[in-house]
Amino acid sequence: MPRRGNSAGSSSSNISVERASGGDRGRADATLLNSSEATPLLTGQSSSPTASEHLLPAPSQTPTTRRRGDRLLSGRRRGQRNAAGLGQAARADRKWWVQRIRYYVPITGWLPRYQASNLAVDVKAGFMVACLLVPQALSYSSLTRLPPAYGLYTALVPTLVYGMLGTSRHLSMGPEALISVLIGTLVKGQLKHLYAAYSPDMPPADTVEQFSTAVASAVALLSGMFTFLLGMFRLGFLDSMISESSLRGFISGTAIVIIIGQSRIMLGIAAAPSSVHSTPWNDLKFMLSHLDQIHAVTAMVSLGALLFLRLLRVVKSRFKSAVWLQQVPDTLVVIVLTTAISWASRLGQAHGVVIFGQVDGDLPRFRLPHIPRYADSKDIVSSALTITMIGVVESVIVAREYAGRNHYAVSSNRELVALGVSNAVGSTFRAYPAFGSLSRSKLNDRAQAKSQLSGVITALLVIASLLGLLPYLYHLPRGVLAAIITDAVISLLSATPGAIAFLFKVQAWSDLFLLLFICFCSVAASVETGILLAVVISLIMVIKRSNMPRIKLLGRSTENDNDFYPIDGAPPPSRNLLRRLSFGSSTDSQDDEAPSRGAGSRNSLSTDAQARHIDGVLIVRIEEPLYFANAGQLHARLNRMEMYGDMRTHPSEAPRMSPTRAVVFDLIGMSDIDGSALEILLGIVHEYARRQVRVLFVRVCEDVRARFEQAHMAAAGGDYDFSDIGMALLHLEQQLCISTA
């Protein structure tokens, strides 16, 4: 029976549609379109009609039912549109996430697009770097007072993680001489607390090893966290906060400290009984006073290895065109030769040479780092900060240098994130802090590495060394490892004579003194003292430079009234001279930088133009944005200009300027001003207004003008509606009767 009811309803629906007209017809058409969906909802029938039911006319509907169908139709269309919009939004979100993942995890970007033709080159580069990294890792571990395997752990995990997250294709991660000696100095200092806790007895050897490795891993974790936070907060610019002279002095001092320590090992002299408490200067005195205890065979083997390494470097520098010679792994050759000689001659058993011995070569196991008992947490945190500064500066500089040479971009902030994660992960596998190496990165670039895959290959070869190489190094003399370290740090010192000569040539006496002073303190006191002085003095220099606003006192040219030049700068070139230099080009434009074009011609070209003061008027050019740091000294410098007219005049001399009636500020270089500086400038204008000194601002940019309007600068007495200095002086002549001739 439901079938019959539907047929009758369909007939009446057809009649109603034929009678519909205008808007009713359109609404009826919509009703017909939705009748097959609306009917089951109203009658409780199934929502899956058969094919014959689709051929039957739709039943008649009341106005309420019709409106309900309209709403269902519009809702369905709106749902389709929403579904389409959601699909587009989902695709956009997915694309955004893919882009961010490729940005922060670079291996997901370069690996899918990796060209198979580059594989052979990357494998060769990875092998060459591994031939240098493995011997260095074994050698540098002696600087840290840790077992040799920990140097390989440091060469393994951070290198592998950086290969996935780093943006530099040539930066070689792993242990570094400077970082290793800092770790060794820290471990040496912390062992004092352990020995004091066990006094008067000595702690067991296993306890000492566990304590030392725990300290090194804790520093690696903290250093990784600090570096990661620097990258996340986009503080990659901090790598330039340490001056080049301070950094060079610290590197030179640390290199000398390393050479002192390794020379004792190369000569076979036993360590001082109180070596835990000694300073580099005391170590040097101890070694010089015990030269009679030199072990002849050890000295011969070690110094012979050092001489071979230096000669091979000289030969490589002489024959740069010999590609096969440049690719010879000199450190690996030395290790193989000396190990073979030691084994054949039984240097350890027959001659008393200290050899490498048995070393556990297992892969590192996961272990959460912690600060061990009896260790000083403050010393560990401060050392982690110091290591972070040194490692970040060296790594970022190396990454930028080789990125520029090979025409690709690196991000300092992303590099910091990669370095931080590498060290944090490495600390859980018993590694100490690892950063980029200049020597290994240079070798990687020389091998023409094409991608970060070369670093991954290097890490895989380090694993192979851990599992299969260490047993074959049993007879390696430890003096040879000291020779390898000494050879590496001599390369660090190679740039120091050139830096000293350059500073002497340009008469940069303050930088020269800073370099020598920090180098001396690092050797005489400690490495920590050297880096502390380098950081503190560099920060003081930055604060001092930023605290002094760059302002110039301008004077009118004696040749043209529309030209203004700095009073205390080089003599401005004459307009005729400028015309000759520009081969007839026009020089009528008002250009305050004209002295900079003629500054180099003080001795070679005659200048007949001079910059002269305008009586009673100060014309001051502010050459940089003002903010809270550099605006504080603005008032004092203006007072000095009012009294002497030249910043080079010593304050002990008598004032030579006439009373100031007006001040004109040229803001051509001031593109911004913060709230603190604006408040200081407003106070200066109020002070001048109280003294009945007019203040005018010229060439004010839009952003600064808006700040002036918000601060009501005009009401305070500062006019800023002048486009150049000439208009401001004309206003003073016409409105205030101040002579500016």
XYZ file of C-alpha atoms in Angstrom:
741
model
C 0.000 0.000 0.000
C 2.792 2.484 0.534
C 3.435 2.150 -3.192
C -0.120 3.276 -4.047
C 0.063 6.232 -1.673
C 3.219 7.398 -3.253
C 1.691 7.252 -6.741
C -1.246 9.397 -5.753
C 0.956 11.843 -4.063
C 3.147 12.059 -7.135
C 0.173 12.923 -9.398
C -0.912 15.772 -7.196
C 2.659 16.986 -7.054
C 2.808 17.138 -10.885
C -0.367 19.223 -11.011
C 0.980 21.659 -8.430
C 4.210 22.106 -10.361
C 2.378 22.853 -13.644
C 0.374 25.601 -11.898
C 3.442 27.118 -10.290
C 4.829 30.311 -11.813
C 7.733 32.725 -11.168
C 9.496 32.135 -7.895
C 7.017 29.369 -6.947
C 8.116 27.385 -9.989
C 11.750 27.527 -8.943
C 10.853 26.492 -5.440
C 8.743 23.622 -6.738
C 11.675 22.495 -8.910
C 13.807 22.428 -5.795
C 11.089 20.415 -4.078
C 11.051 17.889 -6.932
C 14.827 17.593 -6.743
C 14.681 16.842 -3.042
C 11.477 14.824 -2.906
C 13.350 11.522 -3.140
C 15.361 12.515 -0.051
C 12.689 14.331 1.918
C 9.964 11.654 1.593
C 11.742 8.900 3.531
C 12.432 11.319 6.346
C 8.746 12.306 6.567
C 7.203 8.906 6.127
C 9.783 6.802 7.953
C 10.604 4.743 4.831
C 14.032 3.479 3.891
C 16.458 6.017 2.508
C 17.499 3.683 -0.341
C 14.708 3.868 -2.971
C 14.610 1.451 -5.854
C 15.019 2.463 -9.479
C 11.233 2.341 -10.079
C 10.630 4.735 -7.218
C 12.897 7.297 -8.843
C 10.581 7.258 -11.870
C 7.473 8.084 -9.813
C 6.385 11.705 -9.250
C 7.216 13.297 -5.901
C 4.405 13.625 -3.344
C 2.781 16.960 -2.652
C 4.303 18.979 0.206
C 3.046 21.628 2.537
C 4.844 24.976 2.759
C 6.500 23.795 5.988
C 7.769 20.650 4.318
C 8.956 22.684 1.316
C 10.973 25.042 3.502
C 12.422 22.071 5.290
C 13.562 20.633 1.957
C 15.097 23.942 0.975
C 17.059 23.969 4.180
C 18.223 20.407 3.596
C 19.407 21.313 0.084
C 21.277 24.405 1.206
C 22.830 22.511 4.103
C 23.992 19.784 1.743
C 25.613 22.279 -0.590
C 27.178 24.122 2.322
C 28.531 20.837 3.640
C 30.064 20.071 0.234
C 31.735 23.471 0.184
C 32.975 23.013 3.736
C 34.311 19.574 2.879
C 36.165 21.011 -0.121
C 37.568 23.819 2.048
C 38.653 21.362 4.702
C 40.374 19.278 2.057
C 42.293 22.292 0.788
C 43.195 23.313 4.336
C 44.403 19.794 5.093
C 46.573 19.793 1.976
C 47.960 23.226 2.909
C 48.704 22.030 6.454
C 50.390 18.926 5.112
C 52.515 21.013 2.745
C 53.439 23.369 5.611
C 54.553 20.472 7.799
C 56.562 18.912 4.968
C 58.354 22.199 4.368
C 59.116 22.669 8.070
C 60.356 19.103 8.461
C 62.646 19.511 5.447
C 63.885 22.792 6.919
C 64.625 21.523 10.435
C 65.604 17.973 9.448
C 67.689 18.605 6.308
C 68.263 14.916 5.563
C 64.580 14.622 4.606
C 65.249 17.241 1.950
C 68.567 16.286 0.406
C 68.387 12.485 0.695
C 65.295 11.960 -1.562
C 66.938 14.182 -4.198
C 70.402 12.654 -3.815
C 72.167 11.916 -7.094
C 73.786 8.518 -7.342
C 76.656 10.015 -9.320
C 77.846 11.807 -6.145
C 78.045 8.638 -4.063
C 81.615 7.728 -5.020
C 82.849 11.253 -4.218
C 81.107 11.318 -0.822
C 82.424 7.868 0.085
C 85.971 8.955 -0.781
C 85.593 12.160 1.245
C 84.156 10.254 4.203
C 87.043 7.783 4.101
C 89.670 10.539 3.966
C 88.106 12.379 6.915
C 87.837 9.124 8.896
C 91.553 8.491 8.345
C 92.202 11.786 10.139
C 89.345 11.667 12.642
C 90.079 8.258 14.168
C 93.727 9.019 15.065
C 92.748 12.473 16.348
C 89.947 11.026 18.469
C 92.337 8.540 20.052
C 94.896 11.293 20.639
C 92.546 13.958 21.976
C 91.102 11.549 24.529
C 94.399 11.792 26.392
C 93.799 15.548 26.763
C 90.474 14.864 28.455
C 91.899 12.317 30.963
C 89.376 9.784 29.604
C 89.962 6.310 28.106
C 90.746 6.320 24.337
C 87.420 4.712 23.422
C 85.584 7.839 24.604
C 87.289 9.852 21.904
C 85.818 7.473 19.342
C 82.390 7.708 21.016
C 82.641 11.479 20.589
C 83.610 10.988 16.948
C 80.715 8.598 16.332
C 77.376 9.757 17.721
C 77.602 13.560 17.223
C 78.931 13.035 13.692
C 76.050 10.727 12.813
C 73.381 13.034 14.281
C 74.858 16.112 12.619
C 74.791 14.325 9.266
C 70.995 14.213 9.629
C 70.381 17.700 11.052
C 73.294 19.859 9.853
C 73.069 22.288 6.954
C 76.796 22.359 6.137
C 78.028 19.794 3.640
C 81.659 20.133 4.707
C 81.671 20.678 8.484
C 83.315 17.714 10.206
C 82.029 17.049 13.695
C 83.998 15.334 16.430
C 86.515 15.972 19.204
C 88.611 19.122 18.979
C 91.893 20.036 20.649
C 90.608 23.200 22.352
C 87.447 21.538 23.630
C 89.384 18.455 24.732
C 91.830 20.475 26.800
C 88.934 22.359 28.425
C 87.301 19.045 29.314
C 90.611 17.772 30.665
C 91.051 20.894 32.781
C 87.548 20.501 34.205
C 87.991 16.800 34.946
C 91.325 17.570 36.552
C 89.723 20.165 38.812
C 86.813 17.925 39.764
C 89.121 15.045 40.646
C 90.391 17.170 43.510
C 86.978 16.857 45.183
C 86.976 13.089 44.632
C 90.473 12.687 46.074
C 89.524 14.882 49.027
C 86.486 12.693 49.727
C 88.664 9.537 49.803
C 91.551 11.154 51.689
C 93.879 9.878 53.056
C 93.315 6.869 50.788
C 93.240 6.924 46.987
C 89.973 6.186 45.158
C 89.811 2.979 43.078
C 90.730 3.262 39.413
C 87.218 2.266 38.311
C 85.731 4.976 40.497
C 88.044 7.584 38.999
C 87.116 6.506 35.461
C 83.371 6.504 36.171
C 83.631 9.890 37.859
C 85.598 11.419 34.969
C 83.298 10.058 32.265
C 80.211 11.209 34.181
C 81.612 14.744 34.407
C 82.404 14.791 30.667
C 78.959 13.468 29.693
C 77.209 15.990 31.974
C 79.123 18.826 30.311
C 78.163 17.469 26.882
C 74.482 17.444 27.834
C 74.563 20.969 29.259
C 76.559 22.288 26.316
C 74.079 20.677 23.918
C 71.153 22.234 25.757
C 72.742 25.687 25.776
C 73.579 25.470 22.071
C 70.095 24.215 21.218
C 68.480 27.100 23.117
C 70.711 29.602 21.329
C 69.452 28.267 18.020
C 65.790 28.093 19.044
C 65.848 31.692 20.291
C 67.607 32.740 17.062
C 70.780 33.983 18.759
C 73.130 32.822 16.035
C 74.601 36.315 15.776
C 76.325 35.855 19.149
C 79.190 34.018 17.455
C 80.569 37.444 16.501
C 80.519 38.814 20.056
C 84.102 37.679 20.792
C 86.658 39.890 19.071
C 89.128 38.353 16.654
C 92.079 39.485 18.780
C 90.633 37.958 21.955
C 89.862 34.697 20.189
C 93.296 34.561 18.560
C 94.985 35.211 21.909
C 92.989 32.450 23.590
C 93.653 29.949 20.777
C 97.372 30.748 20.839
C 97.568 30.425 24.615
C 95.658 27.153 24.597
C 97.887 25.790 21.844
C 100.984 26.613 23.910
C 99.417 24.920 26.957
C 98.737 21.786 24.884
C 102.281 21.762 23.507
C 103.689 22.010 27.051
C 101.606 19.065 28.229
C 102.314 16.873 25.212
C 106.031 17.669 25.160
C 106.407 15.960 28.531
C 104.742 12.837 27.115
C 106.859 12.899 23.940
C 110.032 13.133 26.017
C 108.935 10.284 28.261
C 109.083 12.343 31.480
C 106.817 11.087 34.254
C 104.004 13.348 35.435
C 104.461 15.520 38.520
C 103.175 13.968 41.746
C 100.758 16.884 42.206
C 99.700 17.071 38.556
C 96.051 17.282 39.526
C 96.659 20.657 41.175
C 99.262 22.070 38.759
C 98.969 24.987 36.333
C 100.467 25.176 32.818
C 103.263 27.371 34.138
C 104.087 24.864 36.875
C 104.012 22.036 34.322
C 106.532 23.917 32.198
C 108.848 24.513 35.152
C 108.561 20.868 36.178
C 109.420 19.636 32.684
C 112.426 21.961 32.353
C 113.723 20.934 35.754
C 113.498 17.201 34.909
C 115.101 17.143 31.473
C 117.622 14.692 32.868
C 114.806 12.112 33.086
C 114.110 12.035 29.345
C 113.427 8.533 28.041
C 115.644 8.337 24.979
C 113.733 5.726 22.966
C 110.362 7.371 23.621
C 111.759 10.769 22.632
C 113.322 9.374 19.473
C 110.124 7.664 18.301
C 107.840 10.572 19.237
C 110.002 13.372 17.844
C 110.633 11.294 14.715
C 106.865 10.952 14.179
C 106.418 14.710 14.714
C 109.216 15.520 12.273
C 107.699 13.173 9.681
C 104.297 14.871 10.010
C 105.766 18.364 9.654
C 107.902 17.376 6.661
C 104.919 15.762 4.976
C 102.931 18.983 5.459
C 105.749 20.979 3.870
C 105.939 18.601 0.921
C 102.161 18.804 0.428
C 102.297 22.599 0.437
C 105.109 22.582 -2.125
C 103.463 20.124 -4.525
C 99.810 21.152 -4.444
C 99.298 19.974 -8.020
C 100.021 16.345 -7.046
C 96.513 15.124 -6.283
C 97.630 11.705 -5.024
C 100.012 13.348 -2.557
C 97.330 15.649 -1.173
C 95.125 12.645 -0.445
C 97.740 10.746 1.578
C 96.360 10.341 5.154
C 99.494 11.440 6.991
C 98.296 10.672 10.529
C 97.107 7.208 9.520
C 100.446 6.497 7.831
C 102.309 7.540 10.981
C 100.148 5.331 13.198
C 100.576 2.293 10.944
C 104.341 2.728 10.614
C 105.048 3.376 14.281
C 102.762 0.553 15.399
C 104.552 -1.850 13.083
C 107.972 -0.656 14.271
C 106.904 -0.923 17.909
C 105.580 -4.452 17.396
C 108.657 -5.612 15.486
C 111.141 -4.030 17.914
C 109.126 -4.816 21.061
C 109.461 -1.223 22.228
C 107.048 -1.746 25.087
C 108.567 -4.905 26.562
C 112.250 -4.498 25.715
C 112.758 -0.719 25.883
C 110.142 0.506 28.373
C 108.170 2.659 25.938
C 104.625 3.397 27.122
C 102.274 1.837 24.573
C 98.570 2.075 23.806
C 97.682 -1.252 25.404
C 94.402 -3.131 25.531
C 91.303 -0.970 25.000
C 87.675 -2.034 25.119
C 86.208 -1.447 21.674
C 82.526 -2.097 22.269
C 79.866 0.224 20.901
C 78.594 2.808 23.398
C 75.479 1.971 25.352
C 72.664 4.330 26.200
C 72.985 5.928 29.601
C 71.403 9.124 30.909
C 74.113 11.593 31.947
C 74.188 13.024 35.457
C 76.408 15.172 37.642
C 78.318 12.706 39.821
C 78.631 12.850 43.561
C 81.445 15.079 44.910
C 81.447 17.150 41.693
C 80.888 20.916 41.813
C 77.751 21.726 39.814
C 78.677 25.395 39.409
C 82.030 24.525 37.841
C 80.374 22.081 35.455
C 77.748 24.614 34.353
C 80.311 27.391 33.889
C 82.588 25.069 31.921
C 79.644 24.040 29.746
C 78.970 27.716 28.970
C 82.631 28.294 28.121
C 82.804 25.238 25.888
C 79.573 26.297 24.189
C 81.016 29.719 23.358
C 84.259 28.346 21.928
C 82.590 25.509 20.038
C 79.837 27.683 18.579
C 82.231 30.374 17.393
C 84.606 27.916 15.735
C 81.871 25.734 14.199
C 79.770 28.560 12.765
C 82.819 30.317 11.325
C 83.978 27.116 9.614
C 80.470 26.332 8.304
C 80.103 29.828 6.841
C 83.549 29.790 5.276
C 83.084 26.560 3.329
C 79.485 27.359 2.444
C 80.715 30.586 0.855
C 83.474 28.784 -1.006
C 81.062 26.231 -2.460
C 78.149 28.604 -3.102
C 75.433 27.302 -0.813
C 73.725 28.816 2.213
C 73.864 27.804 5.859
C 71.748 29.162 8.682
C 73.543 29.977 11.927
C 70.430 29.255 13.974
C 69.812 25.889 12.331
C 73.486 25.042 12.790
C 73.176 25.779 16.493
C 70.131 23.519 16.740
C 71.994 20.723 14.949
C 75.084 21.143 17.127
C 72.960 21.199 20.273
C 70.995 18.066 19.413
C 74.204 16.279 18.363
C 75.845 16.922 21.721
C 72.719 16.183 23.736
C 72.258 12.839 22.006
C 75.983 12.111 22.168
C 76.005 12.685 25.940
C 73.614 9.752 26.369
C 76.187 7.521 24.643
C 79.156 8.577 26.807
C 80.513 11.235 24.442
C 82.052 14.503 25.576
C 81.307 17.795 23.722
C 81.967 17.722 19.975
C 82.042 20.637 17.547
C 83.267 21.433 14.074
C 86.929 21.019 13.181
C 88.761 23.380 10.849
C 91.408 20.853 9.774
C 88.958 18.027 9.052
C 86.509 20.385 7.329
C 89.350 21.612 5.143
C 90.129 18.015 4.209
C 86.448 17.349 3.506
C 86.330 20.350 1.193
C 89.557 19.284 -0.517
C 87.980 15.889 -1.158
C 85.053 17.728 -2.852
C 82.297 16.304 -0.653
C 78.896 16.837 -2.254
C 76.544 16.374 0.695
C 76.242 15.535 4.374
C 76.437 11.862 3.384
C 80.218 12.117 3.669
C 79.793 12.714 7.403
C 77.525 9.686 7.707
C 80.151 7.575 5.900
C 82.760 8.871 8.344
C 80.586 7.809 11.298
C 80.162 4.315 9.828
C 83.942 3.982 9.481
C 84.326 5.067 13.121
C 81.991 2.174 14.058
C 84.208 -0.171 12.070
C 87.238 1.191 13.908
C 85.591 0.625 17.278
C 84.723 -2.962 16.433
C 87.858 -4.017 14.599
C 90.722 -1.500 14.772
C 91.532 -1.004 18.453
C 93.068 -4.459 19.078
C 95.629 -3.783 16.333
C 96.775 -0.579 18.102
C 98.007 -2.442 21.153
C 101.693 -1.678 20.378
C 101.171 1.961 19.332
C 103.495 4.233 21.416
C 101.537 6.867 23.338
C 104.235 9.374 22.502
C 103.127 9.119 18.862
C 99.624 10.176 19.849
C 101.188 13.161 21.630
C 103.110 13.961 18.446
C 99.860 13.911 16.431
C 98.262 16.354 18.894
C 101.328 18.614 18.829
C 101.292 18.661 15.037
C 97.631 19.695 15.058
C 98.078 22.558 17.546
C 101.174 23.848 15.757
C 98.805 24.459 12.853
C 96.651 26.519 15.222
C 99.672 28.682 16.023
C 100.575 29.191 12.367
C 98.146 32.103 11.986
C 99.328 33.970 15.115
C 102.533 35.560 13.701
C 100.594 36.892 10.730
C 97.895 38.327 13.014
C 100.521 40.048 15.199
C 102.300 41.466 12.145
C 99.044 42.803 10.723
C 98.019 44.489 13.984
C 101.477 46.032 14.262
C 101.319 47.236 10.671
C 97.950 48.996 11.085
C 98.993 50.244 14.558
C 96.060 48.587 16.311
C 97.831 48.725 19.660
C 94.814 47.910 21.813
C 94.034 44.765 19.803
C 97.692 43.732 19.857
C 97.904 44.170 23.615
C 94.669 42.212 24.053
C 95.978 39.286 21.990
C 99.275 39.079 23.881
C 97.684 39.628 27.303
C 95.090 36.862 26.915
C 97.709 34.500 25.499
C 99.996 35.159 28.480
C 97.174 34.695 31.024
C 96.152 31.393 29.424
C 99.697 30.063 29.811
C 100.587 31.587 33.170
C 97.290 30.969 34.965
C 94.915 28.555 33.211
C 92.874 28.046 30.082
C 89.702 29.007 31.972
C 91.281 32.337 32.914
C 92.142 33.003 29.282
C 88.679 32.323 27.914
C 87.043 34.236 30.772
C 89.166 37.279 30.014
C 88.508 36.934 26.275
C 84.743 36.878 26.778
C 84.592 39.608 29.427
C 86.897 42.015 27.594
C 85.069 41.440 24.297
C 81.716 42.156 25.932
C 83.102 45.303 27.561
C 84.376 46.480 24.178
C 80.994 45.811 22.557
C 79.169 47.685 25.322
C 81.593 50.587 25.126
C 81.282 50.898 21.355
C 77.501 50.633 21.400
C 77.262 53.065 24.306
C 78.844 55.907 22.326
C 76.443 57.462 19.804
C 77.891 58.095 16.378
C 77.441 61.835 15.956
C 79.366 64.376 13.883
C 79.654 68.141 14.271
C 79.183 69.693 10.831
C 80.505 72.961 9.458
C 79.712 74.970 6.348
C 82.030 74.646 3.379
C 84.116 77.703 2.577
C 83.501 77.127 -1.136
C 79.734 76.594 -1.217
C 77.197 77.629 1.415
C 75.003 74.645 0.624
C 77.661 72.045 1.491
C 78.348 70.867 5.043
C 81.219 68.663 6.197
C 82.344 67.145 9.525
C 84.547 69.512 11.504
C 86.780 66.817 12.970
C 87.075 64.718 9.807
C 89.453 64.868 6.855
C 89.544 68.167 4.960
C 86.691 68.201 2.441
C 87.722 68.190 -1.227
C 87.132 71.304 -3.244
C 84.271 71.337 -5.679
C 86.690 71.791 -8.580
C 88.563 68.716 -7.435
C 85.319 66.743 -7.239
C 84.474 67.813 -10.754
C 87.855 66.583 -11.977
C 87.469 63.267 -10.137
C 83.989 62.719 -11.534
C 85.049 63.623 -15.116
C 82.654 66.482 -15.495
C 79.692 65.066 -13.575
C 77.548 67.458 -11.598
C 78.564 68.083 -7.967
C 75.865 70.580 -7.083
C 73.942 68.084 -4.986
C 74.181 68.392 -1.237
C 76.114 65.308 -0.273
C 77.288 64.973 3.284
C 79.445 62.000 2.318
C 81.706 64.087 0.096
C 84.595 63.831 2.603
C 84.423 60.072 2.354
C 85.082 60.325 -1.373
C 88.098 62.524 -0.824
C 89.307 61.151 2.488
C 92.020 59.134 0.845
C 93.480 62.182 -0.949
C 94.674 64.080 2.110
C 98.332 63.679 1.126
C 98.103 63.108 -2.609
C 95.528 65.677 -3.725
C 95.341 69.345 -2.742
C 92.183 70.516 -1.014
C 91.299 74.172 -0.754
C 87.844 73.828 0.872
C 87.436 73.982 4.640
C 84.555 73.306 7.036
C 83.966 76.245 9.371
C 81.761 76.710 12.416
C 78.637 78.850 12.252
C 78.783 81.195 15.200
C 76.163 80.322 17.835
C 74.775 77.361 15.847
C 75.607 73.683 16.343
C 74.912 71.399 13.375
C 74.974 67.812 14.613
C 74.530 64.786 12.385
C 73.308 61.585 14.059
C 74.570 58.676 11.986
C 72.784 55.681 13.517
C 69.488 54.710 15.147
C 69.193 55.752 18.768
C 68.253 53.266 21.454
C 68.653 52.972 25.212
C 72.346 51.983 25.092
C 73.822 54.696 22.872
C 71.453 57.547 23.768
C 72.666 57.772 27.363
C 75.908 59.539 26.347
C 74.232 61.898 23.865
C 73.716 64.737 26.350
C 77.332 64.626 27.572
C 78.740 64.649 24.045
C 76.541 67.570 23.035
C 77.758 69.542 26.048
C 81.346 68.853 25.041
C 80.654 69.984 21.488
C 79.129 73.210 22.810
C 82.270 73.943 24.817
C 85.055 72.866 22.452
C 83.493 72.362 19.015
C 85.723 69.354 18.385
C 85.623 65.944 20.083
C 89.395 65.657 19.725
C 90.002 68.569 22.117
C 90.993 67.450 25.607
C 88.523 68.463 28.349
C 91.326 70.076 30.368
C 91.583 72.956 27.873
C 89.579 76.152 28.184
C 86.227 76.387 26.299
C 86.613 78.018 22.901
C 83.040 78.173 21.527
C 80.643 81.111 21.736
C 77.276 80.605 23.522
C 74.914 78.354 21.601
C 71.683 79.932 20.334
C 70.426 77.109 18.116
C 71.053 73.413 17.502
C 70.282 71.715 14.181
C 70.073 67.915 14.263
C 70.595 66.187 10.906
C 68.827 62.809 11.271
C 69.805 61.388 7.882
C 71.253 58.263 9.525
C 68.691 57.820 12.297
C 66.177 55.360 10.868
C 64.668 54.376 14.220
C 64.456 55.433 17.857
C 63.160 53.438 20.804
C 61.134 54.710 23.752
C 64.077 55.177 26.121
C 66.122 57.119 23.576
C 63.081 59.225 22.664
C 62.611 60.136 26.322
C 66.291 61.130 26.582
C 66.080 63.213 23.387
C 62.906 64.874 24.633
C 64.702 65.773 27.879
C 67.557 67.328 25.860
C 65.068 69.438 23.901
C 63.401 70.551 27.166
C 66.815 71.532 28.532
C 67.620 73.568 25.433
C 64.186 75.234 25.578
C 64.791 76.211 29.199
C 68.036 77.861 28.076
C 66.172 79.552 25.177
C 68.147 77.569 22.601
C 66.152 76.690 19.491
C 66.200 73.049 18.332
C 65.524 72.050 14.732
C 65.486 68.573 13.172
C 66.123 68.048 9.460
C 65.738 65.040 7.169
C 63.519 63.117 9.576
C 62.297 59.756 8.269
C 58.640 58.758 8.497
C 59.029 56.313 11.384
C 60.911 58.810 13.532
C 58.471 61.570 12.554
C 55.590 59.433 13.798
C 57.415 58.903 17.113
C 58.008 62.659 17.395
C 54.323 63.339 16.863
C 53.336 60.819 19.533
C 55.802 62.380 21.992
C 54.670 65.973 21.158
C 58.187 66.984 20.202
C 57.009 70.240 18.602
C 55.297 71.300 21.825
C 58.537 70.660 23.715
C 60.385 73.035 21.380
C 61.725 70.791 18.625
C 60.712 71.696 15.039
C 61.109 68.846 12.546
C 59.549 70.128 9.308
C 62.776 70.852 7.408
C 64.012 68.853 4.445
C 67.668 69.944 4.594
C 70.150 71.933 6.643
C 69.965 74.966 4.347
C 66.227 75.389 4.951
C 66.748 75.151 8.715
C 69.461 77.844 8.659
C 67.295 80.070 6.457
C 64.480 79.704 9.012
C 66.858 80.772 11.792
C 67.902 83.836 9.801
C 64.385 84.947 8.845
C 62.326 84.069 11.898
C 64.819 84.318 14.749
C 67.301 86.842 13.365
C 70.245 84.502 13.931
C 73.098 85.174 11.550
C 74.334 81.983 9.845
C 76.647 83.662 7.342
